[in-house]
Each structure stands twice: as C-alpha cells, then as structure tokens.
C-alpha cells in the first residue's frame, strides 16, 4: 500500500483530496485561519468548512502540500483525516476558495454519518469482494456527467444531477435490498451520507469504498474501473485504471471514442460532456451550434476548464471585513454570528 509520502516523491506538485466528518464549533474563526495558511503556503483549490467537518481538494508544490497535511492532522479534530495524494506537473487549480457552507457535501439527506453509515471497505478488501462474491452490487453515487466518462464494470448508476436527488431514485434499487450493496464515489465523501440513507431506507448489508475511486486507483491499480474519473479541478478527468483500462465515452459532437471531458464554453449551458480535440477546436469549446453562437461564450484555451468566479470573493481580504457575501449569509442562518 502506498503512503501519503510515497505518493508525493516523483512530481513537483501534489493534488490532495480529503474530507472528514468532525464537528467544528468555531467555523468563522477557523475559516480565516485555514484560509491564511493556504495563502501563506501558496496552495490553491476549493475547501469547504461546515459545522459537520471539512472537505477539500488542493494543489501545490510537494513540500507545501506536505506541510498542509501535517498542519491539518496536528489539529486533534482532524487527526484521522485520510488524504488521497496524486502527482501533477503543475497546479491543478487557478484560484483559492475557502468557504463556509451548511454541509461539506450538499445532500439535504436526513442522516448523520457520525451516528450511522455503511461499513468501510479498504481498496484491497473492495477488490476481493467484487471479484469473489456474486451477491455484491455496486452503486455509483455520483452525478450523471461524472459516471458518463468513467464507472466500475456493472455498476448501477442514476440519472441525477446531485446527491439531493437520491431519494427520487430509490425505487430503481428497491429490488436490491437482499444484496450486499457497495456504494462508491470519487473520494468517499458522498458515500458517507448515501450509505447512511440506504440503511435508513431498509437496506441492511451496506458497504462503501473507503477513499473512493481515487484511493482505489492509487492503492490497487484501478482494475475494472472503465474510463476515467471526473475530478473537480482543471484536469477535469484523471486516469485510474492501470490494469485493464478501456474508454467508455464518445465525443458529444462527432461520436468518436473520446474520454476528454469539457465544460461547455457557453456559461449559460456549462454542460460537462466529452468532446474530442478536433471538435473542441472547431466548436470553440461549445457543445452545440447554439452555444457556439452565444455572445457570452467564454474563450476556449483548449482545456475546456473554466475557473469558477464568485462575485465579491477576494482571498486577500479577511472574512469578517466582507459584507453581503454568501459566506456571511450562511453563517447568519446557522446562528454562528
């Protein structure tokens, strides 16, 4: 099994993916401290701080990411956090956002993973179980555009935009209540609440892939994961399967085999679809003629990635000096100010 340190020895930059459910009472103060640490150590990415815990994906120089991991774990609340560490030649983010939200993954599911959740399977155990137990069913808890470019062989998938829609799809797996159900997602975070929700709905033998697709790829080579894994940084996808890889997606424009994911250049659309390089150039990053002709279409630089812009969000300004921001609204709603 690879350690966090071993994963970061061969490249100039690291990409970290992590979450932890651990109560945070001082979210306002901690948000400021966390944000300043990232600024001081040249880290970029998206970090969510909520009363229930932390969720982040961060990129930076190897030494800066090592320092960040040690700093997080030095806090007793987060000592058990599990970092998934990938290698990169550059930053995989263009900006830094450290935000306060109600949940570390938006689900609105009436469950608490600190009270009940599915049994955690380490990647090695997961691999053996899906190979040797015919009573196992894999259930993908990610959004439709994510599993369209990559998923485990034979997995059940839902046509949902986000985890909030899971209750609307429960009828699709109602007949699986007598099976061993293993949920999976990118890094494991969605499964904490998704598996808990399945248990609340009468499923009795529920598991989840600990660390998600990314950890499985890093530690077990990603066998039987078809396609690529969608990620929320400027790579858009990352390779997982080093054993028996295949491409399962096709170009949205011409239909050729393609696993190159693109965000439509039209911000009014912003669909996540596979588009080959040739069509990407010809369509200027748009997914249709209508989107190509939209006057608000963004400049296509060949990547199909567009950094999220947030009005009024300036990392260099302390949180408490900003007014009328979404952060402040959420904090007020939570009764924390």
Coordinates of N, CA and C in Angstrom, one line a residue, residues 52 103 107-116 192-201:
X52 N -20.2 20.4 10.4 CA -20.0 19.0 10.5 C -18.6 18.5 10.1
X103 N -23.2 22.1 4.7 CA -22.8 20.8 4.7 C -21.5 20.7 3.9
X107 N -26.3 17.6 0.3 CA -27.2 16.4 0.1 C -28.6 16.6 0.6
X108 N -28.7 17.3 1.7 CA -30.0 17.5 2.4 C -30.7 16.2 2.8
X109 N -29.8 15.2 2.9 CA -30.4 13.9 3.4 C -30.5 13.9 4.9
X110 N -31.5 13.4 5.4 CA -31.7 13.4 6.9 C -31.0 12.3 7.6
X111 N -29.6 12.4 7.5 CA -28.8 11.4 8.2 C -27.6 12.0 8.8
X112 N -26.9 11.3 9.7 CA -25.7 11.8 10.3 C -24.7 10.7 10.3
X113 N -23.6 10.8 9.4 CA -22.7 9.7 9.3 C -21.8 9.5 10.5
X114 N -21.9 10.4 11.5 CA -21.2 10.1 12.8 C -22.0 9.2 13.6
X115 N -23.3 9.0 13.3 CA -24.1 8.1 14.0 C -24.2 6.7 13.3
X116 N -24.4 6.8 12.0 CA -24.6 5.5 11.3 C -24.2 5.7 9.8
X192 N -20.6 8.6 2.5 CA -20.9 8.6 4.0 C -22.4 8.9 4.2
X193 N -23.0 9.8 3.5 CA -24.4 10.1 3.7 C -25.3 9.2 2.9
X194 N -24.8 8.8 1.7 CA -25.6 8.0 0.8 C -25.8 6.6 1.4
X195 N -24.7 6.0 1.9 CA -24.8 4.7 2.5 C -25.7 4.7 3.8
X196 N -25.6 5.8 4.5 CA -26.4 6.0 5.7 C -27.9 6.1 5.3
X197 N -28.1 6.8 4.2 CA -29.5 6.9 3.7 C -30.1 5.6 3.3
X198 N -29.3 4.7 2.6 CA -29.7 3.4 2.2 C -30.1 2.6 3.5
X199 N -29.3 2.7 4.5 CA -29.6 2.0 5.8 C -31.0 2.5 6.3
X200 N -31.2 3.8 6.3 CA -32.4 4.3 6.8 C -33.6 3.9 6.0
X201 N -33.4 3.5 4.8 CA -34.5 3.1 3.9 C -34.7 1.6 3.8

